[in-house]
Coordinates of C-alpha atoms and ligand atoms in Angstrom, one line a residue:
Chain A
M1 CA 0.2 -0.1 0.0
E2 CA 2.6 2.5 1.2
E3 CA 4.9 1.4 -1.7
K4 CA 2.0 1.8 -4.3
Q5 CA 1.3 5.6 -2.8
S6 CA 5.1 6.5 -3.2
L7 CA 4.9 5.6 -6.8
I8 CA 1.6 7.8 -7.5
S9 CA 3.1 11.4 -8.3
P10 CA 1.0 14.0 -6.5
P11 CA -0.6 16.7 -8.5
V12 CA 2.0 19.0 -9.9
P13 CA 1.9 22.1 -7.4
L14 CA 0.8 25.1 -9.1
A15 CA 4.1 26.8 -8.6
Q16 CA 6.2 24.2 -10.5
L17 CA 4.2 25.0 -13.7
G18 CA 6.3 27.8 -14.8
E19 CA 4.7 30.2 -16.9
D20 CA 1.3 28.8 -16.5
Q21 CA 0.9 29.9 -12.8
N22 CA -2.2 31.3 -12.9
L23 CA -3.7 27.8 -13.5
K24 CA -6.8 26.9 -11.5
P25 CA -8.3 23.7 -11.1
R26 CA -12.1 23.7 -12.3
M27 CA -12.5 20.5 -10.8
E28 CA -10.6 18.3 -8.7
T29 CA -10.9 14.7 -7.1
R30 CA -9.9 13.4 -3.8
G31 CA -9.5 9.6 -3.3
L32 CA -12.3 8.9 -5.9
S33 CA -12.9 5.2 -6.1
V34 CA -15.9 3.5 -8.2
Y35 CA -16.8 -0.1 -7.4
Y36 CA -18.8 -2.4 -9.5
G37 CA -20.4 -4.5 -6.9
K38 CA -17.1 -5.7 -5.1
K39 CA -15.0 -5.2 -7.7
M40 CA -13.0 -2.0 -8.3
G41 CA -13.0 0.1 -11.1
V42 CA -10.7 2.8 -10.2
G43 CA -9.3 3.1 -6.9
S44 CA -8.6 6.2 -5.0
V45 CA -7.9 8.8 -7.7
T46 CA -6.9 12.2 -6.6
M47 CA -6.3 14.7 -9.6
P48 CA -6.6 18.2 -10.6
I49 CA -8.5 19.4 -13.8
Y50 CA -7.2 22.7 -14.8
T51 CA -9.6 25.2 -16.3
N52 CA -9.7 25.8 -19.7
Q53 CA -7.2 23.1 -20.5
V54 CA -7.3 19.5 -22.1
T55 CA -6.6 16.9 -19.8
A56 CA -6.3 13.6 -21.0
L57 CA -6.6 10.2 -19.5
I58 CA -4.6 7.5 -21.1
G59 CA -4.0 3.6 -20.6
P60 CA -4.5 0.3 -21.7
S61 CA -8.0 -1.0 -22.4
G62 CA -9.7 -1.8 -19.2
C63 CA -7.5 0.3 -17.1
G64 CA -10.5 2.4 -15.7
K65 CA -10.6 5.4 -17.8
T66 CA -14.2 5.6 -18.6
T67 CA -15.0 4.4 -15.1
F68 CA -13.3 7.5 -13.8
L69 CA -14.7 9.9 -16.5
R70 CA -18.2 8.9 -15.8
A71 CA -17.5 9.5 -12.2
L72 CA -17.2 13.2 -12.8
N73 CA -20.7 13.8 -13.7
R74 CA -22.3 11.2 -12.0
M75 CA -23.2 8.9 -14.8
H76 CA -22.6 6.2 -12.5
D77 CA -25.8 6.8 -10.9
L78 CA -27.5 5.1 -13.5
T79 CA -25.7 1.8 -13.1
P80 CA -27.2 0.3 -10.1
I81 CA -24.2 -1.7 -9.2
A82 CA -21.8 1.1 -9.3
R83 CA -20.7 2.7 -6.2
V84 CA -18.6 5.8 -5.8
E85 CA -16.2 6.7 -2.8
G86 CA -14.4 9.9 -2.3
E87 CA -14.9 13.3 -3.5
A88 CA -15.1 14.9 -7.0
I89 CA -14.9 18.7 -6.4
L90 CA -16.5 21.1 -8.8
D91 CA -16.2 25.0 -8.0
G92 CA -15.2 24.1 -4.5
Q93 CA -18.3 21.7 -4.0
N94 CA -18.1 18.0 -3.8
I95 CA -20.6 16.7 -6.3
Y96 CA -21.3 13.5 -4.3
T97 CA -22.5 15.7 -1.1
P98 CA -25.9 14.1 -0.4
G99 CA -28.4 16.8 -1.4
V100 CA -26.5 17.8 -4.8
D101 CA -28.8 17.4 -7.7
P102 CA -26.9 15.0 -10.4
V103 CA -29.1 16.8 -13.2
E104 CA -27.4 20.2 -12.2
I105 CA -24.3 18.7 -12.1
R106 CA -24.7 17.2 -15.5
R107 CA -26.0 20.5 -17.0
K108 CA -22.5 21.8 -16.1
I109 CA -20.3 19.2 -17.0
G110 CA -21.5 17.7 -20.4
M111 CA -20.7 14.2 -22.0
V112 CA -19.6 13.1 -25.4
F113 CA -19.7 9.1 -25.7
Q114 CA -17.5 6.9 -27.4
K115 CA -20.0 5.8 -30.0
P116 CA -21.8 8.7 -31.6
N117 CA -25.3 8.7 -30.2
P118 CA -27.5 11.3 -31.8
F119 CA -31.2 11.1 -31.1
P120 CA -32.6 8.7 -33.4
T121 CA -36.0 10.4 -34.2
L122 CA -34.5 14.1 -34.3
S123 CA -33.4 16.1 -37.2
I124 CA -29.7 17.9 -37.0
Y125 CA -31.4 21.0 -35.8
D126 CA -33.6 19.2 -33.1
N127 CA -30.4 17.3 -32.0
V128 CA -28.3 20.4 -31.1
V129 CA -31.1 22.2 -29.7
A130 CA -32.7 19.3 -28.0
G131 CA -31.1 20.2 -24.4
L132 CA -32.2 23.8 -24.6
K133 CA -35.5 23.1 -25.7
L134 CA -36.0 20.3 -23.2
L135 CA -34.7 22.7 -20.4
G136 CA -37.8 25.1 -21.4
V137 CA -35.8 27.4 -24.0
G138 CA -38.7 28.1 -26.5
K139 CA -37.3 31.4 -28.4
K140 CA -36.8 30.6 -31.7
S141 CA -34.1 33.2 -32.1
V142 CA -32.5 31.9 -29.0
L143 CA -32.4 28.3 -30.4
D144 CA -31.5 29.3 -33.9
E145 CA -28.4 31.4 -32.6
A146 CA -27.5 28.5 -30.3
A147 CA -27.6 25.8 -33.2
E148 CA -25.4 28.1 -35.5
R149 CA -23.0 28.8 -32.7
S150 CA -22.5 25.1 -31.6
L151 CA -22.5 23.7 -35.0
R152 CA -19.8 26.1 -35.7
Q153 CA -17.5 25.3 -32.7
S154 CA -18.0 21.8 -33.8
A155 CA -16.7 22.6 -37.2
L156 CA -19.8 20.7 -38.6
W157 CA -21.8 24.2 -39.9
D158 CA -20.6 24.2 -43.0
E159 CA -21.5 20.6 -43.9
V160 CA -25.0 20.9 -42.4
K161 CA -26.4 24.6 -42.8
D162 CA -28.4 23.6 -45.9
R163 CA -29.8 20.5 -44.7
L164 CA -30.7 21.3 -40.9
R165 CA -34.0 19.4 -41.1
A166 CA -32.5 16.2 -42.2
P167 CA -32.4 13.3 -39.8
G168 CA -29.3 13.4 -37.4
M169 CA -28.8 9.8 -38.3
S170 CA -28.4 10.6 -42.1
L171 CA -25.0 11.7 -41.3
S172 CA -21.4 10.0 -41.7
G173 CA -20.2 8.7 -38.1
G174 CA -17.3 11.5 -38.1
Q175 CA -20.4 14.1 -38.6
Q176 CA -22.5 12.4 -36.1
Q177 CA -19.8 12.7 -33.4
R178 CA -19.4 16.2 -34.1
L179 CA -23.2 16.6 -34.0
C180 CA -23.0 15.0 -30.5
I181 CA -20.1 17.4 -29.6
A182 CA -22.4 20.4 -30.8
R183 CA -25.5 19.2 -29.0
A184 CA -23.3 18.8 -26.0
L185 CA -22.0 22.5 -26.4
A186 CA -25.4 23.8 -27.0
V187 CA -26.1 23.9 -23.2
Q188 CA -23.0 25.7 -22.6
P189 CA -21.1 23.2 -20.2
E190 CA -18.4 24.3 -18.1
V191 CA -16.6 21.2 -18.5
L192 CA -16.8 18.7 -21.2
L193 CA -16.2 15.2 -21.1
M194 CA -15.3 13.1 -23.9
D195 CA -14.8 9.4 -24.0
E196 CA -12.6 8.2 -26.7
P197 CA -14.6 10.2 -29.2
T198 CA -12.8 9.7 -32.0
S199 CA -12.1 6.0 -31.8
A200 CA -15.0 5.0 -34.4
L201 CA -13.8 7.7 -36.8
D202 CA -11.7 7.9 -39.8
P203 CA -8.6 10.0 -40.0
I204 CA -10.2 13.3 -41.3
S205 CA -12.9 13.3 -38.9
T206 CA -10.3 12.9 -36.1
Q207 CA -8.3 15.5 -37.3
A208 CA -11.3 17.8 -37.4
I209 CA -12.4 16.9 -34.0
E210 CA -8.9 17.3 -32.5
D211 CA -8.6 20.8 -33.9
L212 CA -11.8 21.9 -32.4
M213 CA -10.6 20.5 -28.9
T214 CA -7.7 23.3 -29.4
T215 CA -10.1 26.0 -30.1
L216 CA -13.0 24.9 -27.6
K217 CA -10.6 25.0 -24.7
K218 CA -11.0 28.9 -24.6
H219 CA -14.5 28.3 -23.6
V220 CA -14.5 25.0 -22.0
T221 CA -12.2 22.7 -19.7
I222 CA -12.0 19.4 -21.6
V223 CA -11.2 16.2 -20.1
I224 CA -10.7 13.6 -23.1
V225 CA -10.3 9.7 -22.6
T226 CA -8.0 8.3 -25.4
H227 CA -6.3 5.0 -26.1
N228 CA -4.0 7.2 -28.6
M229 CA -1.1 8.2 -27.2
Q230 CA -0.3 10.2 -30.2
Q231 CA -3.5 11.9 -30.0
A232 CA -3.0 12.7 -26.1
A233 CA 0.5 14.4 -27.0
R234 CA -1.3 16.3 -29.6
V235 CA -4.4 17.8 -28.3
S236 CA -3.8 17.6 -24.3
D237 CA -2.0 20.2 -22.0
F238 CA -2.2 17.4 -19.1
T239 CA -2.0 13.9 -19.0
G240 CA -3.0 11.2 -16.5
Y241 CA -1.8 7.6 -17.0
F242 CA -4.1 4.9 -15.4
L243 CA -3.2 1.3 -15.1
T244 CA -5.3 -1.5 -13.7
G245 CA -7.7 1.2 -11.9
E246 CA -4.7 3.5 -10.6
L247 CA -3.9 6.7 -11.6
V248 CA 0.1 6.1 -11.8
E249 CA 1.1 9.4 -13.0
F250 CA -0.3 12.7 -13.6
G251 CA 1.4 15.9 -14.9
P252 CA 1.8 18.0 -17.8
T253 CA 1.5 16.6 -21.1
N254 CA 5.2 17.6 -22.3
T255 CA 6.7 16.4 -19.1
L256 CA 4.7 13.0 -19.1
F257 CA 5.7 12.3 -22.5
T258 CA 9.5 13.1 -22.2
A259 CA 10.2 12.4 -18.6
P260 CA 7.9 10.3 -17.0
K261 CA 8.7 9.9 -13.3
D262 CA 7.3 6.3 -13.1
P263 CA 8.8 3.5 -14.9
R264 CA 5.5 2.0 -15.6
T265 CA 4.5 5.3 -17.2
E266 CA 7.9 5.0 -19.2
A267 CA 7.0 1.4 -20.3
Y268 CA 3.9 2.4 -21.6
I269 CA 4.8 5.5 -23.6
T270 CA 7.8 3.7 -24.9
G271 CA 5.6 1.0 -26.2
R272 CA 7.4 -1.5 -24.0
F273 CA 4.3 -2.2 -22.2
G274 CA 3.4 -5.8 -21.8
Chain B
M1 CA -16.2 -26.7 -62.3
T2 CA -19.3 -29.1 -62.6
Q3 CA -19.4 -30.0 -59.2
I4 CA -19.4 -26.3 -58.4
S5 CA -22.4 -25.5 -60.9
G6 CA -24.0 -28.8 -59.7
N7 CA -23.8 -27.5 -56.2
L8 CA -25.0 -24.1 -57.2
R9 CA -28.0 -25.2 -59.2
R10 CA -29.0 -27.5 -56.1
R11 CA -28.6 -24.6 -53.7
Q12 CA -30.5 -22.5 -56.2
L13 CA -33.4 -25.0 -56.1
W14 CA -33.3 -25.4 -52.4
D15 CA -33.5 -21.5 -52.1
K16 CA -36.6 -21.7 -54.3
V17 CA -38.2 -24.5 -52.3
M18 CA -37.6 -22.6 -49.2
L19 CA -39.2 -19.5 -50.6
G20 CA -42.3 -21.5 -51.6
L21 CA -42.6 -22.6 -48.3
L22 CA -42.5 -19.4 -46.8
V23 CA -45.3 -18.1 -49.3
L24 CA -47.4 -21.0 -48.4
G25 CA -46.9 -20.5 -44.6
S26 CA -47.8 -16.8 -45.3
L27 CA -51.0 -18.0 -47.1
V28 CA -52.1 -20.3 -44.5
V29 CA -52.0 -17.7 -41.8
V30 CA -53.6 -15.0 -43.8
A31 CA -56.4 -17.2 -45.9
P32 CA -58.6 -17.4 -42.8
L33 CA -58.3 -13.7 -42.0
V34 CA -59.0 -12.8 -45.8
L35 CA -62.1 -15.4 -45.7
V36 CA -63.5 -13.8 -42.5
L37 CA -62.7 -10.2 -43.6
S38 CA -64.5 -10.5 -47.0
K39 CA -67.7 -12.5 -45.7
V40 CA -68.0 -9.5 -43.3
F41 CA -67.7 -7.0 -45.9
L42 CA -69.6 -8.8 -48.1
T43 CA -72.7 -9.9 -46.1
G44 CA -72.3 -6.6 -44.0
F45 CA -72.4 -4.3 -46.8
S46 CA -75.6 -5.6 -48.2
A47 CA -77.3 -5.2 -45.0
L48 CA -76.0 -1.9 -44.6
N49 CA -78.5 1.2 -45.1
L50 CA -79.1 4.7 -44.1
A51 CA -81.5 3.6 -41.4
F52 CA -78.5 1.8 -39.9
F53 CA -76.6 5.0 -38.7
T54 CA -79.8 7.5 -38.3
Q55 CA -81.9 5.5 -36.5
D56 CA -81.8 3.5 -33.0
F57 CA -83.4 0.3 -31.8
Q58 CA -86.7 -0.6 -33.2
P59 CA -88.7 -3.8 -32.7
V60 CA -88.4 -6.0 -36.0
E61 CA -92.0 -5.5 -36.6
A62 CA -91.4 -1.8 -36.8
G63 CA -88.8 -2.2 -39.4
G64 CA -86.0 -3.1 -37.0
G65 CA -84.1 0.5 -37.0
G66 CA -80.7 1.2 -36.8
L67 CA -77.7 0.9 -34.8
R68 CA -76.7 4.7 -34.1
H69 CA -77.1 4.2 -30.3
A70 CA -74.8 1.3 -30.3
I71 CA -72.4 3.2 -32.7
V72 CA -72.3 6.2 -30.5
G73 CA -72.1 3.9 -27.3
T74 CA -69.1 2.1 -28.8
I75 CA -67.1 5.4 -29.6
L76 CA -67.7 6.9 -26.5
M77 CA -66.7 4.1 -24.2
N78 CA -64.0 3.0 -26.4
L79 CA -62.4 6.2 -26.2
L80 CA -62.7 6.8 -22.4
A81 CA -61.1 3.3 -22.1
L82 CA -58.4 4.0 -24.4
L83 CA -57.7 7.2 -21.9
I84 CA -58.0 5.1 -18.9
G85 CA -56.4 1.8 -20.3
G86 CA -53.8 3.5 -22.3
T87 CA -52.8 5.8 -19.6
L88 CA -52.2 3.1 -16.8
G89 CA -50.8 0.7 -19.4
L90 CA -48.2 3.4 -20.7
A91 CA -47.6 4.1 -17.2
G92 CA -47.1 0.8 -15.9
G93 CA -44.9 -0.1 -19.1
I94 CA -42.9 3.1 -18.6
L95 CA -42.4 1.9 -15.0
L96 CA -41.4 -1.7 -15.6
S97 CA -38.8 -0.8 -18.5
E98 CA -37.4 2.6 -17.4
Y99 CA -37.1 2.0 -13.8
P100 CA -36.5 -1.9 -13.5
D101 CA -35.6 -1.6 -9.8
H102 CA -38.7 0.3 -8.4
P103 CA -40.3 -1.2 -5.6
V104 CA -43.7 -1.5 -6.9
N105 CA -42.5 -3.6 -9.9
P106 CA -43.0 -7.2 -8.8
T107 CA -46.6 -6.2 -7.7
L108 CA -47.2 -4.4 -11.1
R109 CA -45.9 -7.6 -12.8
V110 CA -48.0 -9.9 -11.0
I111 CA -51.4 -7.8 -11.4
S112 CA -50.6 -7.4 -14.9
D113 CA -49.9 -11.1 -15.8
L114 CA -53.2 -11.8 -13.7
L115 CA -55.0 -9.2 -16.0
N116 CA -53.7 -10.8 -19.2
G117 CA -54.8 -14.3 -18.1
L118 CA -58.1 -13.3 -16.7
P119 CA -61.1 -14.1 -19.1
A120 CA -62.7 -10.7 -20.2
L121 CA -66.2 -11.7 -18.6
L122 CA -64.3 -11.7 -15.3
K123 CA -62.9 -8.2 -15.9
G124 CA -66.4 -7.4 -16.2
L125 CA -67.3 -8.8 -13.0
V126 CA -64.3 -7.1 -11.2
I127 CA -65.9 -3.7 -12.4
Y128 CA -69.3 -4.9 -11.6
T129 CA -68.2 -5.6 -7.8
L130 CA -66.1 -2.4 -8.0
V131 CA -68.2 0.2 -9.6
V132 CA -71.9 -1.1 -10.5
I133 CA -72.8 -2.6 -7.1
P134 CA -71.7 0.4 -5.0
T135 CA -73.3 3.1 -7.6
G136 CA -76.1 0.9 -7.9
S137 CA -76.7 0.9 -11.7
F138 CA -75.0 -0.1 -14.9
S139 CA -73.2 2.6 -16.7
G140 CA -71.2 3.7 -19.9
Y141 CA -68.5 4.6 -17.3
A142 CA -68.5 0.8 -15.9
G143 CA -68.3 -0.3 -19.4
A144 CA -65.3 1.9 -20.1
L145 CA -63.4 0.8 -17.0
A146 CA -64.0 -2.8 -17.8
L147 CA -62.6 -2.2 -21.2
G148 CA -60.1 -0.4 -20.0
L149 CA -59.0 -3.5 -17.8
V150 CA -58.9 -5.3 -21.1
M151 CA -56.5 -3.0 -22.6
V152 CA -54.3 -2.2 -19.4
P153 CA -52.1 -5.5 -19.8
I154 CA -51.9 -5.6 -23.7
V155 CA -50.5 -1.8 -23.7
L156 CA -48.3 -2.5 -20.7
R157 CA -46.4 -5.1 -22.0
A158 CA -46.2 -3.8 -25.6
T159 CA -44.9 -0.5 -24.0
E160 CA -42.3 -2.3 -21.8
G161 CA -41.1 -4.4 -24.7
V162 CA -40.7 -1.5 -27.2
L163 CA -39.0 0.8 -24.7
K164 CA -36.5 -1.8 -23.8
L165 CA -35.5 -1.8 -27.4
V166 CA -34.6 1.7 -27.4
P167 CA -30.7 1.8 -27.2
W168 CA -29.5 2.8 -23.6
N169 CA -27.5 5.3 -25.2
V170 CA -30.3 7.5 -25.9
R171 CA -30.9 7.8 -22.2
E172 CA -27.4 8.4 -21.6
A173 CA -27.2 11.0 -24.2
G174 CA -30.1 12.7 -22.7
L175 CA -29.1 12.6 -19.0
G176 CA -25.7 13.8 -20.0
L177 CA -27.3 17.0 -21.3
G178 CA -28.5 17.7 -17.8
L179 CA -32.1 16.7 -18.6
P180 CA -34.1 15.3 -15.7
R181 CA -34.9 11.4 -15.6
W182 CA -38.7 11.9 -16.4
R183 CA -37.9 14.3 -19.5
V184 CA -35.7 12.0 -21.3
I185 CA -38.3 9.4 -21.0
L186 CA -41.3 11.4 -22.1
S187 CA -39.3 13.6 -24.7
L188 CA -36.4 11.4 -26.0
V189 CA -37.2 7.4 -25.2
L190 CA -40.8 7.3 -25.9
P191 CA -40.7 9.1 -29.1
A192 CA -37.8 6.8 -30.1
A193 CA -40.5 4.0 -29.6
S194 CA -43.4 5.7 -30.8
S195 CA -44.6 3.5 -33.5
G196 CA -44.4 0.6 -31.2
V197 CA -46.1 2.3 -28.4
I198 CA -48.8 3.3 -30.9
T199 CA -49.2 -0.2 -32.3
G200 CA -49.7 -1.5 -28.6
L201 CA -52.4 1.3 -28.1
M202 CA -54.2 0.1 -31.3
L203 CA -53.9 -3.5 -30.3
G204 CA -55.3 -3.1 -26.9
F205 CA -58.0 -0.6 -28.5
A206 CA -59.0 -3.3 -31.2
R207 CA -59.3 -5.8 -28.5
A208 CA -61.6 -3.8 -26.4
A209 CA -63.5 -2.7 -29.0
G210 CA -64.5 -6.5 -30.2
E211 CA -65.3 -7.3 -26.4
A212 CA -69.0 -8.1 -25.5
A213 CA -68.7 -10.0 -22.4
P214 CA -67.0 -7.5 -20.1
L215 CA -69.9 -4.9 -21.0
Y216 CA -72.8 -7.4 -20.0
F217 CA -72.4 -6.8 -16.1
T218 CA -70.8 -3.1 -16.8
A219 CA -72.5 -1.0 -19.3
G220 CA -75.5 -3.4 -19.2
G221 CA -76.7 -2.7 -23.0
S222 CA -79.3 0.0 -24.0
Q223 CA -82.0 0.5 -26.4
Y224 CA -81.7 4.5 -26.6
L225 CA -79.1 6.7 -27.9
N226 CA -77.2 8.3 -25.3
F227 CA -74.3 10.5 -24.9
N228 CA -74.2 10.2 -21.3
L229 CA -72.0 7.6 -20.0
S230 CA -73.7 7.7 -16.7
Q231 CA -76.6 5.8 -18.3
Q232 CA -76.7 2.3 -19.6
T233 CA -74.8 2.2 -22.7
E234 CA -75.0 0.0 -26.0
S235 CA -72.0 -1.2 -27.8
L236 CA -71.8 -2.7 -31.1
A237 CA -70.0 -5.7 -29.7
L238 CA -72.8 -6.3 -27.4
T239 CA -75.4 -6.1 -30.3
I240 CA -73.5 -8.3 -32.6
Y241 CA -73.6 -11.2 -29.7
K242 CA -77.3 -10.3 -28.8
Y243 CA -78.7 -10.3 -32.7
A244 CA -76.5 -13.0 -34.1
N245 CA -78.5 -15.3 -31.7
E246 CA -82.1 -13.8 -32.8
P247 CA -84.5 -16.0 -35.0
S248 CA -85.4 -13.0 -37.1
P249 CA -83.1 -12.8 -40.3
L250 CA -83.4 -9.1 -40.1
R251 CA -81.3 -9.2 -36.8
V252 CA -78.8 -11.4 -38.0
E253 CA -78.3 -8.9 -41.2
Q254 CA -78.0 -6.3 -38.6
A255 CA -75.4 -8.1 -36.7
W256 CA -73.3 -8.5 -39.9
A257 CA -73.7 -4.8 -40.5
A258 CA -72.6 -4.1 -37.0
A259 CA -69.8 -6.5 -37.4
L260 CA -68.7 -4.5 -40.6
V261 CA -69.2 -0.9 -38.8
L262 CA -67.0 -2.1 -35.8
T263 CA -64.3 -3.4 -38.1
L264 CA -64.3 -0.2 -40.0
L265 CA -64.2 1.7 -36.9
V266 CA -61.2 -0.1 -35.6
L267 CA -59.5 0.3 -39.1
I268 CA -60.1 4.2 -39.2
A269 CA -58.6 4.3 -35.6
S270 CA -55.5 2.5 -36.5
L271 CA -55.2 4.7 -39.6
L272 CA -55.7 7.7 -37.7
A273 CA -53.0 6.5 -35.0
R274 CA -50.6 5.8 -38.0
W275 CA -51.2 9.4 -39.5
V276 CA -50.6 11.1 -36.1
A277 CA -47.5 9.1 -35.5
R278 CA -46.2 10.1 -39.0
V279 CA -47.3 13.8 -38.4
R280 CA -46.3 14.5 -34.9
P281 CA -42.7 15.3 -35.1
Ligands
ADP1 N1 -21.0 -1.6 -15.7 C1 -19.9 -2.3 -15.3 N2 -20.0 -3.3 -14.5 C2 -19.0 -4.3 -14.1 N3 -17.7 -3.9 -14.3 C3 -17.4 -2.9 -14.9 C4 -18.5 -2.2 -15.6 N4 -17.9 -1.3 -16.5 C5 -16.8 -1.3 -16.5 N5 -16.4 -2.2 -15.7 C6 -15.0 -2.8 -15.3 O1 -14.0 -2.0 -14.9 C7 -13.1 -2.0 -15.4 C8 -12.5 -0.6 -16.1 O2 -13.2 -0.6 -17.0 P1 -13.6 0.9 -18.1 O3 -13.5 2.1 -17.0 O4 -14.3 0.8 -19.1 O5 -11.9 0.8 -18.7 P2 -11.5 1.8 -20.1 O6 -12.5 2.7 -20.2 O7 -10.1 2.2 -19.5 O8 -11.1 0.8 -21.0 C9 -12.8 -3.1 -16.4 O9 -12.3 -4.4 -15.4 C10 -14.3 -3.5 -16.7 O10 -14.3 -4.8 -16.9
MG2 MG1 -13.5 3.1 -22.2

């Protein structure tokens, strides 16, 4: 136990981040664990998520990246066997404190899933504004404006502006994923969680989504799960490396990829992972 | 080479045989339906006349009258039954599918299975005991409740089944947007299953519209036109049952005509439902 602890590098103290000294964590987890029944999904993760930065979660399949990500906006509430321990703090408040409404949390912390999941019965336009509409926004000008803004942000506007009434399902896989990103952005979340958003996509769509992350982070704090280390290196400012449910190492992406502190991280990023 | 083409020929032949069997099977299933429907249409149509729609009950000696009172009663009772049975069935189906761990579910499932297995006549008796005896009279309301009981298990099962077919990720997507669960269910999950849900409602509706037995001790039947369901009320299904057993050939003809009109009512209702489903989004 003690030995393990010493291998986990603590969150990088703000002072060490050099020029980025004014970084503030938008979220923070403290000893966050998720159990599926008796089985541990992730164990005791302590990690900051810095405002307007892209944080990547990497690690081999099954190491708990998705499990950790879903704990950040209380998506596990829907899985009866899942149990969360520890804290996930958003703007100074633990989102697991009794009395906190998970619906409010999810409104601030949006999510993009691994498989594109547009609403099957809705048009492109209605998919994008679904959140706003169902939250009670009825004014057409507001919805139109939000639809265009979100579709521009997700780099889909030019491709769909002439067929906003077509079914969301009529788009290609890559377009559907950008539609889902637009849909998540339309409700203006503070944090956007993305679970391997490009794993099902072709290189061009992947490129489009990576590009838009760089633009988006001016407005939104992004956490992205990826099994693709190059992607993490390309798009993220901070990276956390997970292994069998543990956060092995967390730090600025540059540092983690060029000078990993933990031998397990080094083994993984140099491809010597067994 | 020859072996391959021989194989191919055999497979093509086999393919034709199987296709033929499928077509034959479908015909065997559809044929009785076509026969019944054509008998209803031919016999019923020749017995239809204007009086059928404009007059109410008359004795055979006075010309036999028409069945306006039964048509009105059927429509009113079935619409109310749809409202009651449809709402309860939908609610139950949603509960079973969307809140699988809800504590009332085991009870709900038992009640639904019980209702499903209970003969329609006994559903009528249930309402007779619960409503007719306490209120002291037969009424269209009691009839509608009994028909509602016929619909509930059908609608409930259909709703539960089709909701479970909606991919889980639709719910996740909705909840991920910060929508409350009930919103996600009503505005995203239900519409994704709408055609199945509407089919379930129509199945229940059609089934109830054809039931005479549960109305015996509840609606009680009537010879007069009334738009007030607190009165005894007639329905086409009841009329068919009564008239078909009467010695007078006129009554038997009227029963055929009633069967035709009932079939058309159900047909119109289901076309209307499909149209609504198509237009709504
Ligand atoms: N709903 C679930 N029920 C039980 N075990 C689960 C469930 N979801 C994930 N797990 C388990 O939790 C561990 C972490 O899974 P996951 O977070 O999906 O990994 P990753 O996203 O890194 O591939 C795995 O061992 C997986 O089998
Ligand atoms: Mg995963």
